[in-house]
GROMACS .gro file of C-alpha atoms in nm:
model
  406
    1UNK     CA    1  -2.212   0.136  -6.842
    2UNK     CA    2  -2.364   0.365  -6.628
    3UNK     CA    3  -2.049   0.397  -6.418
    4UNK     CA    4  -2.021   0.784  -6.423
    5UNK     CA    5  -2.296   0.833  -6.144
    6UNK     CA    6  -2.466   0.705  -5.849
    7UNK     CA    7  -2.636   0.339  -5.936
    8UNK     CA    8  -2.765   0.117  -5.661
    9UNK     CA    9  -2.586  -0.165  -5.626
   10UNK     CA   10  -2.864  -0.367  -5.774
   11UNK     CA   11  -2.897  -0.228  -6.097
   12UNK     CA   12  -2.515  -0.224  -6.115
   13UNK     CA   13  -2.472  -0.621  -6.125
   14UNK     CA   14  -2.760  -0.662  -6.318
   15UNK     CA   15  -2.583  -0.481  -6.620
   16UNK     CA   16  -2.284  -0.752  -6.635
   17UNK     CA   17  -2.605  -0.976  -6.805
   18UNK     CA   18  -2.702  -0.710  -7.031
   19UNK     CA   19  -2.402  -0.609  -7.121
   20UNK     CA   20  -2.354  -0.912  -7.333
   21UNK     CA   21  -2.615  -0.876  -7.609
   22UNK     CA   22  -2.495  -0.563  -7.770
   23UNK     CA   23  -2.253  -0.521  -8.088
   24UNK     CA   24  -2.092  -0.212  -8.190
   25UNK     CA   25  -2.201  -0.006  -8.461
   26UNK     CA   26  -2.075   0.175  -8.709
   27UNK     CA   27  -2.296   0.433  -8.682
   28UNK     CA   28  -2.268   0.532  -8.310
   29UNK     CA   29  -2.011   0.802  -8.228
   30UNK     CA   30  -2.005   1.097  -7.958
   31UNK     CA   31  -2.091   1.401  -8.184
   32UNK     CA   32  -1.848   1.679  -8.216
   33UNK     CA   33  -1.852   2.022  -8.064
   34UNK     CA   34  -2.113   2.274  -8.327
   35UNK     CA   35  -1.927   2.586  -8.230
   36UNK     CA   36  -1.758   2.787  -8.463
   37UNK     CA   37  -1.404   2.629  -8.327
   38UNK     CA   38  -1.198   2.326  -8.376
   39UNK     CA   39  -1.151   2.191  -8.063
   40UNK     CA   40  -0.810   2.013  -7.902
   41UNK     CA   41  -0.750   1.866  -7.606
   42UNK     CA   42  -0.466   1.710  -7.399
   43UNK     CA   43  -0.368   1.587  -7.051
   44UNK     CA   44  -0.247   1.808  -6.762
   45UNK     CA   45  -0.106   1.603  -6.415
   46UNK     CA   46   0.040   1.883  -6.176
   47UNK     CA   47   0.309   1.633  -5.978
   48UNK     CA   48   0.372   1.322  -5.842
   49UNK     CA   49   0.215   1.277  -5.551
   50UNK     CA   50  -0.180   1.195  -5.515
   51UNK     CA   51  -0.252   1.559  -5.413
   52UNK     CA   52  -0.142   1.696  -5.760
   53UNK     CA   53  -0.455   1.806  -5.970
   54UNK     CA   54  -0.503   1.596  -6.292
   55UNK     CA   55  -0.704   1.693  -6.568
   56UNK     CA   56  -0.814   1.725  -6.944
   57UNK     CA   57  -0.821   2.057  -7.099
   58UNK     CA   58  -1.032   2.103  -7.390
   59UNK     CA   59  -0.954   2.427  -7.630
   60UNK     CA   60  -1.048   2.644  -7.954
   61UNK     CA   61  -0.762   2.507  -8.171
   62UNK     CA   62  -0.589   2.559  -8.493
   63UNK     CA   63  -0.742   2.347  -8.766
   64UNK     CA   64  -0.590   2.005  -8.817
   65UNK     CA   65  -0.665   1.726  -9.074
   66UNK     CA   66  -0.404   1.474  -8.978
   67UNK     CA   67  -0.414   1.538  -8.612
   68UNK     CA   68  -0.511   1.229  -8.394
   69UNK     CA   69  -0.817   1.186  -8.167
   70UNK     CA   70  -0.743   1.074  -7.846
   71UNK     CA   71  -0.879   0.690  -7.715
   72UNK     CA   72  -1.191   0.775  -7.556
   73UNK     CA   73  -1.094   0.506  -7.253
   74UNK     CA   74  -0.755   0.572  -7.248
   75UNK     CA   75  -0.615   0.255  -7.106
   76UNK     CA   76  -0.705  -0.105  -6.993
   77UNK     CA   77  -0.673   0.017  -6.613
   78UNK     CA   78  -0.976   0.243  -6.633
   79UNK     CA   79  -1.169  -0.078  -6.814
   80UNK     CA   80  -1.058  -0.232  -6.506
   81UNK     CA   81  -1.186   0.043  -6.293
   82UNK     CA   82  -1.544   0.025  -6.425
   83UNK     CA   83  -1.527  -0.359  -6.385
   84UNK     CA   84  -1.461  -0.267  -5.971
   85UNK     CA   85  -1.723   0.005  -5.959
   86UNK     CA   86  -2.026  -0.249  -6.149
   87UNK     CA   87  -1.884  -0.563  -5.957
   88UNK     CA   88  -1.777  -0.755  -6.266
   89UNK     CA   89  -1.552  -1.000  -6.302
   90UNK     CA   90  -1.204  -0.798  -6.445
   91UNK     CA   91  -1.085  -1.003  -6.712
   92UNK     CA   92  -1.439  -1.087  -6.856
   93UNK     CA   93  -1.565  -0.736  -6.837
   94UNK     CA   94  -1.232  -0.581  -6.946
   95UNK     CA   95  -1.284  -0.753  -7.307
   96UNK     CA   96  -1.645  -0.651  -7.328
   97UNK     CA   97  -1.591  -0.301  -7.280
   98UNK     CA   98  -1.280  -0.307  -7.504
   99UNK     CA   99  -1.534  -0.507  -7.791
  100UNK     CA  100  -1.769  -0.218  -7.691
  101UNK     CA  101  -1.626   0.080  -7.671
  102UNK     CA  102  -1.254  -0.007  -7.738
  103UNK     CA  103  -1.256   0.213  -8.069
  104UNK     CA  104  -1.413   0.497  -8.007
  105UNK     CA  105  -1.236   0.815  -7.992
  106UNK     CA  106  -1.307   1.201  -7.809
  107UNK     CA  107  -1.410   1.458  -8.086
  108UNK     CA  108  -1.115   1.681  -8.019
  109UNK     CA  109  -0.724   1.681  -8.174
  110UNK     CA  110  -0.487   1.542  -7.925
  111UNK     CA  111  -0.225   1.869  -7.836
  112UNK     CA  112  -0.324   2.050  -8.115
  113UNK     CA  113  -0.214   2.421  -8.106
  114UNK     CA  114  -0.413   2.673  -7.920
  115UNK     CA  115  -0.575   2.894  -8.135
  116UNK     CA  116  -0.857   3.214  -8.017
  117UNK     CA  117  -0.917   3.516  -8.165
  118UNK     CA  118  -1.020   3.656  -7.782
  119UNK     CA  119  -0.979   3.580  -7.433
  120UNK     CA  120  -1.161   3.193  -7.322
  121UNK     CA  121  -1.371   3.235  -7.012
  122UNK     CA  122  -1.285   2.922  -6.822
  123UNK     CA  123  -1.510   2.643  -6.693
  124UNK     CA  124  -1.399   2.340  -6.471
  125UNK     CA  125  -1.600   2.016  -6.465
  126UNK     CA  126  -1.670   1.716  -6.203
  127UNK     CA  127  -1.758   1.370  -6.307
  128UNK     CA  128  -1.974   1.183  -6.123
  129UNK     CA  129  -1.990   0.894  -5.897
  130UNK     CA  130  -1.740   0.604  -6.105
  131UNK     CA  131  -1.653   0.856  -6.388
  132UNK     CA  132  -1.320   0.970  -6.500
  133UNK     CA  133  -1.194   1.265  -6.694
  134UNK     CA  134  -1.272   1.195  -7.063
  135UNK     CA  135  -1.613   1.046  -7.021
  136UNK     CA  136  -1.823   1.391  -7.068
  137UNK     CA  137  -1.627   1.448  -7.382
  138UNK     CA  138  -1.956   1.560  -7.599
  139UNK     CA  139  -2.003   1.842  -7.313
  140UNK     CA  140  -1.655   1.916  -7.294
  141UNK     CA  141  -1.631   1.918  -7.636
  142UNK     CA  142  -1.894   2.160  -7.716
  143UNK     CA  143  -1.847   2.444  -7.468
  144UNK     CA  144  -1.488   2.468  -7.601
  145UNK     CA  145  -1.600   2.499  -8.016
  146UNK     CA  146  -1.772   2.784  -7.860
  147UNK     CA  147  -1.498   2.946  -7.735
  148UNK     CA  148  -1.437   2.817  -7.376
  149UNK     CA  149  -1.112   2.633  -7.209
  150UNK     CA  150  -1.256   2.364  -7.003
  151UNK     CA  151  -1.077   2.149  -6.721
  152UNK     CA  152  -1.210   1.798  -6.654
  153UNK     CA  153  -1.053   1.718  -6.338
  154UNK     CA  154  -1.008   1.313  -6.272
  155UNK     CA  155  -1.077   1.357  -5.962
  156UNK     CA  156  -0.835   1.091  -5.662
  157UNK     CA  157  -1.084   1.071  -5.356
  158UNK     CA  158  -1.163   0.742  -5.480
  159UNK     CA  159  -1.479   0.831  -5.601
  160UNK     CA  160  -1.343   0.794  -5.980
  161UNK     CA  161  -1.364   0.410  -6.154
  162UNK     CA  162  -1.016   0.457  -6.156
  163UNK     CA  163  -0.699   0.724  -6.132
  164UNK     CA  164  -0.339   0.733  -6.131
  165UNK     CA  165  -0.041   0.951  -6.027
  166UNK     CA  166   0.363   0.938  -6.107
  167UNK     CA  167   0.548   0.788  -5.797
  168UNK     CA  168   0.872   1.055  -5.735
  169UNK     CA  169   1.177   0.839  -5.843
  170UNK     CA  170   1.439   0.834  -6.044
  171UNK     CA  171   1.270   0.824  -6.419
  172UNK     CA  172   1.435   0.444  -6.427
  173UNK     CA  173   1.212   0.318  -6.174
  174UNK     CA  174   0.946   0.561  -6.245
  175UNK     CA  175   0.582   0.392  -6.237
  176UNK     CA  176   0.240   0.480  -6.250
  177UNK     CA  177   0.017   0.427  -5.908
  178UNK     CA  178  -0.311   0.341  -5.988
  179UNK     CA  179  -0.607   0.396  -5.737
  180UNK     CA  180  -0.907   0.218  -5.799
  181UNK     CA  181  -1.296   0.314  -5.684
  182UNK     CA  182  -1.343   0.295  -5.343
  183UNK     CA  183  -1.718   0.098  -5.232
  184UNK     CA  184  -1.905   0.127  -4.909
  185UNK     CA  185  -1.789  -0.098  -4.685
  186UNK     CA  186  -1.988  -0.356  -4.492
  187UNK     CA  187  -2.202  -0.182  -4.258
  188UNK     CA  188  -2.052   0.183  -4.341
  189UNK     CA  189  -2.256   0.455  -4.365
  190UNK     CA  190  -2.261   0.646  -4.671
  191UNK     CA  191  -2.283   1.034  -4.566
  192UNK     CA  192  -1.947   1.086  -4.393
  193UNK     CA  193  -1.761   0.932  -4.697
  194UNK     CA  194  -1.964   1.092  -4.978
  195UNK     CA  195  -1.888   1.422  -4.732
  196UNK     CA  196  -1.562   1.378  -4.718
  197UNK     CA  197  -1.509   1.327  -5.077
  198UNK     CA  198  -1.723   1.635  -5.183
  199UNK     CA  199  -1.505   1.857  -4.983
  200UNK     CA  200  -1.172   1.700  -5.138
  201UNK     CA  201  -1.365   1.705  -5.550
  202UNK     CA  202  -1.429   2.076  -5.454
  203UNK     CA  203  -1.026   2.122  -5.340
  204UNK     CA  204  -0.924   1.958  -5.660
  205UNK     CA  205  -1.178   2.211  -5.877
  206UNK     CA  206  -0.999   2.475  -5.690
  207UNK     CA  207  -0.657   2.362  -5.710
  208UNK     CA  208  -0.708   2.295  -6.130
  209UNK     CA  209  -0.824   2.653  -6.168
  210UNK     CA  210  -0.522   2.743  -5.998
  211UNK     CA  211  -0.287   2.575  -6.202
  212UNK     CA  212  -0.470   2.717  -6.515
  213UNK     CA  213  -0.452   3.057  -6.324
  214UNK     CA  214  -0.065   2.983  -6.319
  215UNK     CA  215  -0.042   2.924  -6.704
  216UNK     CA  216  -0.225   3.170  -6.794
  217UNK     CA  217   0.007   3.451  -6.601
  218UNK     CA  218   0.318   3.277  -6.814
  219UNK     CA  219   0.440   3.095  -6.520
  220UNK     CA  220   0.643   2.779  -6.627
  221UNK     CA  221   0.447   2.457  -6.459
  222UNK     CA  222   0.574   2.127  -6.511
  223UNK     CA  223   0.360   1.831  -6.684
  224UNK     CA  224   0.466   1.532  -6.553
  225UNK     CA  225   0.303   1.360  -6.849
  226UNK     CA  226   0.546   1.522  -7.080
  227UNK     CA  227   0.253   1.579  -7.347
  228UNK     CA  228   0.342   1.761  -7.727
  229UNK     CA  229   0.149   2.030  -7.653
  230UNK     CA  230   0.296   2.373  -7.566
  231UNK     CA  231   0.159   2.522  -7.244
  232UNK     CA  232   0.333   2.846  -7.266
  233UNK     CA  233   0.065   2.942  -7.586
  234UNK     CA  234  -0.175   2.970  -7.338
  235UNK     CA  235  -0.008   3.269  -7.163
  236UNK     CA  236  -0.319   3.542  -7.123
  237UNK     CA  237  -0.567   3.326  -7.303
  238UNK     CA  238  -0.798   3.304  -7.041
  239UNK     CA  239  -1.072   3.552  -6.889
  240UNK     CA  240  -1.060   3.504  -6.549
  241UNK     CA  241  -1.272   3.686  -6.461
  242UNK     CA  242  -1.517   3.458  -6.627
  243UNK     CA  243  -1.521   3.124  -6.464
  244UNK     CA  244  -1.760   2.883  -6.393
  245UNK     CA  245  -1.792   2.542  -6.239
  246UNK     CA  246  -1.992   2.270  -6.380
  247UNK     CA  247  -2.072   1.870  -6.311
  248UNK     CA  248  -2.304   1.584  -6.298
  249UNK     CA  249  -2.423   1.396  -6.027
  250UNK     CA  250  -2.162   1.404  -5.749
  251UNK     CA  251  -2.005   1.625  -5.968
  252UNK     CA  252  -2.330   1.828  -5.924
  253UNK     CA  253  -2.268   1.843  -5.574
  254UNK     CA  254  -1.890   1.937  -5.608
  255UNK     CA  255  -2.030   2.241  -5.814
  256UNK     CA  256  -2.259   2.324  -5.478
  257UNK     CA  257  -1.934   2.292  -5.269
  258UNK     CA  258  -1.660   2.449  -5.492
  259UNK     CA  259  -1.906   2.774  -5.527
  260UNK     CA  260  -1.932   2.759  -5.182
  261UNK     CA  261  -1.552   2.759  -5.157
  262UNK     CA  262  -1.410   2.978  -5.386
  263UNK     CA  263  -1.579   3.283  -5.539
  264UNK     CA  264  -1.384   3.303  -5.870
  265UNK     CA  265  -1.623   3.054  -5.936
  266UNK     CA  266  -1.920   3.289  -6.104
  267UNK     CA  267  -2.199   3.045  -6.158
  268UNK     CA  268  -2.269   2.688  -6.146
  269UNK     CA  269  -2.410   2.397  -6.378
  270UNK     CA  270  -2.542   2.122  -6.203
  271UNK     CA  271  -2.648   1.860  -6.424
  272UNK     CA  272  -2.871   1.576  -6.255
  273UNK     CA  273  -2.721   1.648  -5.885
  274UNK     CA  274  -2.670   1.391  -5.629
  275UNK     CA  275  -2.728   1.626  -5.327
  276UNK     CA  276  -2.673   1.351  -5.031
  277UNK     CA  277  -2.284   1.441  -4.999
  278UNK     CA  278  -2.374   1.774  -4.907
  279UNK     CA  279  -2.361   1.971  -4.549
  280UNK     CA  280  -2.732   2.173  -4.542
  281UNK     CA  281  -2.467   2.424  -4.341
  282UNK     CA  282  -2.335   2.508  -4.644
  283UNK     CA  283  -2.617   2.635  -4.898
  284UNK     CA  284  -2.720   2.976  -4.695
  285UNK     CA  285  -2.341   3.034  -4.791
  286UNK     CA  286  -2.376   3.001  -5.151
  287UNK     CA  287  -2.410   3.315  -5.325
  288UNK     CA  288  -2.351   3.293  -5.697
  289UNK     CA  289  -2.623   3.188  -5.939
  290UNK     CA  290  -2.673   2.801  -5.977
  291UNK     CA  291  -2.869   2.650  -6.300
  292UNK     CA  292  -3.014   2.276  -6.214
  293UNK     CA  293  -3.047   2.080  -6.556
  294UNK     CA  294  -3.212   1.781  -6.447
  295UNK     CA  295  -3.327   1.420  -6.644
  296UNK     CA  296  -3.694   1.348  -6.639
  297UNK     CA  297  -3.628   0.946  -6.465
  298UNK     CA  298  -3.335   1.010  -6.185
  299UNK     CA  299  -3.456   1.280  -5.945
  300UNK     CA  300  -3.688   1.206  -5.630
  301UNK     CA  301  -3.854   1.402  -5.369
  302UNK     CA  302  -3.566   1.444  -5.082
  303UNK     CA  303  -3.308   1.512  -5.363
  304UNK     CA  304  -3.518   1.775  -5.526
  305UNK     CA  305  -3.617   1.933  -5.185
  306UNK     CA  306  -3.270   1.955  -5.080
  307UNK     CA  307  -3.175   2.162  -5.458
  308UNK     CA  308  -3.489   2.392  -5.342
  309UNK     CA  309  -3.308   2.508  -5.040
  310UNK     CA  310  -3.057   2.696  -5.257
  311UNK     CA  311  -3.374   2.888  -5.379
  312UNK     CA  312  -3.338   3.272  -5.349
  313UNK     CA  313  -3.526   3.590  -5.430
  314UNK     CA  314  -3.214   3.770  -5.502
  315UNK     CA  315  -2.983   3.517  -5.642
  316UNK     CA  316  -3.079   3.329  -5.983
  317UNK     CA  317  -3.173   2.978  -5.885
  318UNK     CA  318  -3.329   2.807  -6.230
  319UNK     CA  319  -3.387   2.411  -6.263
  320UNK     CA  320  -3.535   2.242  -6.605
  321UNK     CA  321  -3.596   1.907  -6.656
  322UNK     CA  322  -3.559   1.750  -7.006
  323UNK     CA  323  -3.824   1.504  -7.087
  324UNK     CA  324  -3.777   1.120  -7.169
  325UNK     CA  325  -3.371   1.162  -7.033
  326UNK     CA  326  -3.202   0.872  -6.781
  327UNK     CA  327  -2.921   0.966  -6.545
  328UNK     CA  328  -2.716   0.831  -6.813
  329UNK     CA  329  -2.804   1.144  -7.039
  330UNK     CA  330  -2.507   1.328  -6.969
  331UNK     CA  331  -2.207   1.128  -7.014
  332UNK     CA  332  -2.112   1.041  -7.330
  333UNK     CA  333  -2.204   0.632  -7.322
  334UNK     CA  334  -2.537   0.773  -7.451
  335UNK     CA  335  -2.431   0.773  -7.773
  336UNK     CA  336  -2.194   0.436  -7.778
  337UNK     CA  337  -2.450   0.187  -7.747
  338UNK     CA  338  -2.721   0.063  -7.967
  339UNK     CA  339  -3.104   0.166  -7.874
  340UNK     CA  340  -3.278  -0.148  -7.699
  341UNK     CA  341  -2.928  -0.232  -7.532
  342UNK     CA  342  -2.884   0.166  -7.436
  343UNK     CA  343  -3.235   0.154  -7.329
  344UNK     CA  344  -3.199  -0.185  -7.123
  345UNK     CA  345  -2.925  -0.035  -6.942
  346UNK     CA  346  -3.107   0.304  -6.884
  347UNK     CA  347  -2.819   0.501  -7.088
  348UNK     CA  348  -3.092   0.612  -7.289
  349UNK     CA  349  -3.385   0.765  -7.244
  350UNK     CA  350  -3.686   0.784  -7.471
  351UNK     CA  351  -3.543   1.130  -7.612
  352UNK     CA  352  -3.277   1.133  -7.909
  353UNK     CA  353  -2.945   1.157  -7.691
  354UNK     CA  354  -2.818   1.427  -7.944
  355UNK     CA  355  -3.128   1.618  -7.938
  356UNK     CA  356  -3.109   1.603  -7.507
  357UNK     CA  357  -2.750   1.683  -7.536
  358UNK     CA  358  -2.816   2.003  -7.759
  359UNK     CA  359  -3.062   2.100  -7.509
  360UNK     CA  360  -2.855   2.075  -7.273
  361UNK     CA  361  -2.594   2.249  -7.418
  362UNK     CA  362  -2.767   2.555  -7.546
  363UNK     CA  363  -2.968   2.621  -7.211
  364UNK     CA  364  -2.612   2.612  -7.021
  365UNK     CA  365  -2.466   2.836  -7.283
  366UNK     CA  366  -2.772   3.060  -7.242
  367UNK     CA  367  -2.694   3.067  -6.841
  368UNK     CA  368  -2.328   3.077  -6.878
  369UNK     CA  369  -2.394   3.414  -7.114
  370UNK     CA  370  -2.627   3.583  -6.879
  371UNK     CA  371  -2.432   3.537  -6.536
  372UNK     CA  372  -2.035   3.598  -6.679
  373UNK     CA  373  -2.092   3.843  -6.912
  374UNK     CA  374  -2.042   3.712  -7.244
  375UNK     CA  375  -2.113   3.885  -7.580
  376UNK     CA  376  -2.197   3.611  -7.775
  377UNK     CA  377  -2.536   3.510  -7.938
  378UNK     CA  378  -2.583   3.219  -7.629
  379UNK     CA  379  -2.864   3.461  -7.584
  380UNK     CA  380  -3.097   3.278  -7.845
  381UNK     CA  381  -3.127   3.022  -7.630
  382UNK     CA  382  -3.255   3.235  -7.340
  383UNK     CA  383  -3.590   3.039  -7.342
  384UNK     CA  384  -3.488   2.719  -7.242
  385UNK     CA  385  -3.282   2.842  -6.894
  386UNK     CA  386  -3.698   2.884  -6.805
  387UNK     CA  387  -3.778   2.518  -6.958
  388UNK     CA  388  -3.966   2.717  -7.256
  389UNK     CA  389  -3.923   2.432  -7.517
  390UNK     CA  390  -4.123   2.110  -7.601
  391UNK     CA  391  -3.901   1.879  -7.438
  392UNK     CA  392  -3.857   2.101  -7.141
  393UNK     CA  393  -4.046   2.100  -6.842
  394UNK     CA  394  -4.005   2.412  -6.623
  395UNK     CA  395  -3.837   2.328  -6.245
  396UNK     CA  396  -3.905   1.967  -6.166
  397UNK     CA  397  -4.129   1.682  -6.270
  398UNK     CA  398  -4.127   1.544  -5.905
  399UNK     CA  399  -4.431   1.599  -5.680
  400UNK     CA  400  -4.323   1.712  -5.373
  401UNK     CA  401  -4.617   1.723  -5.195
  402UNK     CA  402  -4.624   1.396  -5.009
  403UNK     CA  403  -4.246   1.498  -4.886
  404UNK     CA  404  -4.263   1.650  -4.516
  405UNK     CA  405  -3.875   1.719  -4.489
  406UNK     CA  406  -3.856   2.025  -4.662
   0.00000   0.00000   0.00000
């Protein structure tokens, strides 16, 4: 299921065939934040019109034993969704997934009570290309056991396997709208739509931090999903002065664009960027410090080449590459399917998916410490923001030698 990120359209069909020869097992599982906080999460949709930011917030929570963890695909629909975005056949594909991934659930306590000793700096992160908002849950997950409150927008520019938003009528009549991934048409080029969608992912970053900035100030905001948990706990939780944006693949570019856009943003994360959606226009006018965390197999000359123009001498502009890691790294199907099906279907790569996670983890933590601030002890990790680790390779593994268009 590599539908959280650009695939070509080849490799997509191909995976309806392999697919079909995996079981579940009992001991997959996305692993749980290793920060010294429970973490809980719940859902946040602003309204009910498409516009309306969606989103769901991971937090340092009170501990629970008899709390329940959320589905980690929370409906059929979004089954449905990644059946559109790999060209399968709905019905078929909507009973494989559920046989594959139907019981798993996010490592976090559904509306548990907010609970932080200090302030949470605030991070907001992009799914990619086919993704929704609970399918980075192990990343998620982590940041906010170490302290963090962490929006995952679901983002509605089509780009997302699938969304939904609350049609305005009387509560009677009151239905759900879904909206569905949107392909390339026949013919249609890809740049102006992957453009246009960048620029609206980057709107909705904005307009989620300004919701949170809302809550945080004691405001009353409405939840339209009418979830248990109490909003008004997180009045002045939240350092905001201490924000950053983070994403993979087009969410790597909607980090690019939403620093570009709003400079309460602090930093970026970029994990495995997609960089074709972007304007070059825009990267001169970048000016906060950008961390590239790349996978060994995805990236290629013009993609790496177009990251290098956001070099800088006086801005920190770092990029690592973890070795043996897919495209498929990231999200959390990593760790849901078995090793010769994960590594048929490129969701895993020849590293240990919890050991490339950690990685992962600990070198943004390291970044996220140096550029906002922090006082924590994210500060062991400072090697690995410079690739200093075995399974680390400094900047890129791409030649770009033979590539002219620099």
């Amino acid at each position: 299921m590599c539908a959280c990120f650009y695939l070509p359209d080849q490799k997509r069909s191909a995976l309806s065939f392999f697919t079909m020869g995996s079981s579940c097992s009992n001991n997959l599982g996305i692993p749980p934040g290793n920060g010294p906080n429970a973490v809980g999460c719940t859902d946040f949709m602003m309204d009910h019109t498409a516009e309306g930011t969606f989103f769901r917030l991971y937090y340092p929570c009170q501990e629970m034993e008899s709390a329940e963890k959320p589905d980690w695909v929370p409906c059929k629909e979004y089954f449905n969704g990644l059946a559109d975005f790999m060209k399968m056949n709905r019905a078929l594909s909507e009973r494989i997934f559920n046989y594959l991934f139907g019981s798993f659930k996010i490592p976090a306590y559904l509306d548990a009570p907010f609970k932080s000793n200090e302030k949470c700096p605030v991070i907001i992160f992009s799914h990619g290309l086919g993704a929704f908002r609970t399918l980075y849950s192990a990343i998620c997950a982590e940041m906010a056991s170490q302290g963090f409150i962490v929006a995952s927008v679901e983002h509605r520019d089509q780009s997302a396997s699938a969304t939904y938003y609350f049609c305005d009528k009387p509560e009677s009549e009151r239905s759900n709208e879904w909206m569905y991934y949107r392909a390339l048409r026949h013919g249609e080029s890809e740049f102006p739509l992957r453009n246009k969608q960048v620029k609206q992912r980057a709107d909705e970053c904005i307009l989620a931090l300004d919701k949170l900035t809302e809550i945080n100030s004691g405001i009353s905001v409405q939840n339209v999903l009418e979830t248990q948990f109490d909003w008004s706990t997180l009045k002045n939780s939240m350092d905001l002065c201490r924000i950053a944006v983070m994403g993979h693949s087009f969410g790597g570019a909607t980090v690019i664009e939403a620093l570009c856009k709003e400079v309460k943003f602090k930093c970026g994360v970029a994990l495995d960027s997609w960089m074709t959606p972007l304007d070059d226009e825009i990267f001169p006018r970048v000016k906060q410090p950008i961390f590239f965390i790349n996978s060994e197999k995805f990236q290629w000359a013009g993609n790496i080449s177009r990251m290098k123009k956001l070099d800088s001498a006086v801005i920190q502009r770092k990029m690592i590459t973890i070795r043996g890691t897919v495209h498929q790294s990231f999200p959390d199907f990593t760790f849901l399917t078995g090793n010769w099906i994960g590594k048929l279907m490129k969701l895993k790569g020849e590293i240990d998916p919890e050991l490339a996670i950690d990685l992962c983890n600990n070198a943004t933590l390291a970044f996220l410490q140096r550029h906002l601030g922090l006082e924590k002890n994210f500060n062991q990790w400072d090697p690995l923001i410079d690739g200093e680790d075995e399974n680390l390779i400094p900047g890129t593994n791409v030649n770009l030698l033979q590539h002219h268009d620099l």
